[in-house]
Amino acid sequence: MKNPNERRIVAVIITTGIASVVTQLVLIREFLSQFQGNEIVIALILFSWLVLGGLGTRLARSAADSRFATRPALGWLSLALALLATPTLVAARLLRDLVFTHGASVGFYPTFIYITAVAAPYALLIGFLLPVSLFVLRSERPDYSGTLVYIWD
């Protein structure tokens, strides 16, 4: 890792990983407090997060040869991710009372749909950002191992 650009991209990957974990933990805590905190809510959050992250990764495949696989685009996407964390957490807190009757016990499917809808923008972008980071690294060094990106994350 002698290239300064590579160091910067690795720093973005590490920062993305930290932000992802922190945001996910705060979202889990917020959803637990809103939906009478039980294991089903945790399972729904983790399931939604993993599926949405996987969809974001799948969408990134189409970005391999496009304008998204550049250092400036990676920078803008990382900035968008940083700016998206707060609105996601605010939406998780404020939208529940607008969507559901205050004080009502919410069923399984409405809870699942709400959690998925609130987490979708952030989780999709997280899933999209890591492969794009790999594509940018490989544009500068074609033999760069994809495993390293997920280790840094």
XYZ file of C-alpha atoms in Angstrom:
153
model
C 0.000 0.000 0.000
C 2.563 2.522 -1.182
C 0.163 4.526 -3.303
C -1.330 7.521 -1.410
C -4.594 7.181 -3.343
C -4.882 3.585 -2.187
C -4.364 4.700 1.420
C -7.132 7.257 1.082
C -9.527 4.706 -0.365
C -8.684 2.242 2.419
C -9.372 5.033 4.935
C -12.772 5.550 3.284
C -13.468 1.814 3.518
C -12.529 1.680 7.214
C -14.612 4.768 7.953
C -17.543 3.288 6.039
C -17.331 0.114 8.118
C -17.272 2.028 11.394
C -20.170 4.256 10.325
C -22.159 1.239 9.204
C -21.788 -0.565 12.523
C -22.572 2.526 14.588
C -25.633 3.407 12.506
C -26.892 -0.157 12.598
C -26.537 -0.346 16.390
C -28.341 2.950 16.907
C -31.100 1.884 14.490
C -31.500 -1.425 16.319
C -31.803 0.441 19.592
C -34.304 2.903 18.158
C -36.491 0.215 16.595
C -36.359 -1.853 19.781
C -37.664 1.068 21.799
C -40.458 1.706 19.290
C -41.655 -1.854 18.759
C -41.728 -3.242 22.323
C -38.171 -4.596 21.947
C -38.025 -8.310 21.374
C -35.931 -10.743 19.379
C -38.290 -10.672 16.396
C -37.620 -6.961 15.919
C -33.862 -7.578 16.044
C -34.243 -10.386 13.495
C -36.288 -8.137 11.188
C -33.700 -5.373 11.405
C -30.771 -7.673 10.686
C -32.649 -9.464 7.904
C -33.627 -6.182 6.250
C -30.113 -4.786 6.617
C -28.490 -7.864 5.084
C -30.956 -8.173 2.199
C -30.781 -4.466 1.383
C -26.986 -4.507 1.608
C -26.957 -7.472 -0.757
C -29.224 -5.622 -3.180
C -26.883 -2.627 -3.025
C -23.965 -4.914 -3.817
C -25.905 -6.380 -6.722
C -26.620 -2.872 -8.040
C -22.919 -2.052 -7.785
C -22.130 -4.746 -10.331
C -23.601 -2.517 -13.024
C -21.374 0.333 -11.815
C -18.151 -1.574 -12.491
C -17.581 0.071 -15.867
C -19.648 3.197 -15.361
C -19.042 6.689 -14.017
C -19.543 5.478 -10.424
C -16.256 3.559 -10.378
C -14.068 6.663 -10.052
C -12.366 8.290 -7.084
C -14.508 11.461 -7.234
C -17.710 9.403 -7.387
C -16.507 7.317 -4.445
C -15.889 10.519 -2.507
C -19.364 11.846 -3.271
C -20.997 8.532 -2.401
C -19.094 8.460 0.894
C -20.226 11.992 1.655
C -23.812 11.015 0.839
C -23.497 8.068 3.212
C -22.209 10.304 5.997
C -25.037 12.777 5.452
C -27.677 10.043 5.200
C -27.065 8.550 8.649
C -28.739 11.349 10.597
C -31.908 11.577 8.463
C -32.233 7.794 8.664
C -32.110 7.879 12.451
C -34.468 10.855 12.630
C -36.895 9.112 10.265
C -36.808 5.988 12.410
C -37.810 8.047 15.428
C -40.349 10.458 13.963
C -42.147 8.523 11.244
C -43.506 5.758 13.461
C -46.196 7.947 15.010
C -47.120 9.294 11.584
C -47.433 5.835 10.039
C -48.979 3.921 12.947
C -51.530 4.849 15.587
C -49.778 6.134 18.684
C -49.740 3.480 21.395
C -51.005 0.683 19.154
C -49.294 -2.665 18.950
C -48.000 -3.046 15.411
C -48.134 -6.422 13.670
C -45.333 -8.420 12.105
C -45.694 -7.366 8.464
C -46.235 -3.639 9.111
C -43.185 -3.685 11.389
C -41.151 -5.457 8.720
C -42.230 -3.040 5.984
C -41.557 0.003 8.177
C -38.095 -1.195 9.222
C -37.198 -2.058 5.634
C -38.442 1.275 4.281
C -36.586 3.338 6.873
C -33.324 1.387 6.608
C -33.400 1.029 2.802
C -31.553 4.171 1.671
C -28.656 3.740 4.084
C -28.342 -0.040 3.772
C -28.522 0.052 -0.036
C -25.812 2.703 -0.142
C -23.595 0.727 2.251
C -23.972 -2.331 0.058
C -23.234 -0.267 -3.043
C -20.218 1.567 -1.635
C -17.927 -1.355 -0.799
C -17.904 -2.955 -4.262
C -17.480 0.484 -5.830
C -14.446 0.963 -3.575
C -13.069 -2.306 -4.908
C -13.726 -1.254 -8.514
C -11.876 2.024 -7.920
C -8.936 0.198 -6.347
C -8.853 -2.288 -9.226
C -8.918 0.515 -11.783
C -5.559 1.600 -10.378
C -4.229 -1.868 -9.526
C -6.035 -4.684 -11.381
C -4.709 -7.447 -9.110
C -6.156 -5.885 -5.944
C -7.818 -8.594 -3.851
C -11.524 -8.196 -3.146
C -10.996 -9.940 0.168
C -8.930 -6.998 1.411
C -11.853 -4.597 0.972
C -14.035 -6.692 3.254
C -11.181 -7.140 5.741
C -10.737 -3.355 5.879
C -14.482 -2.951 6.287
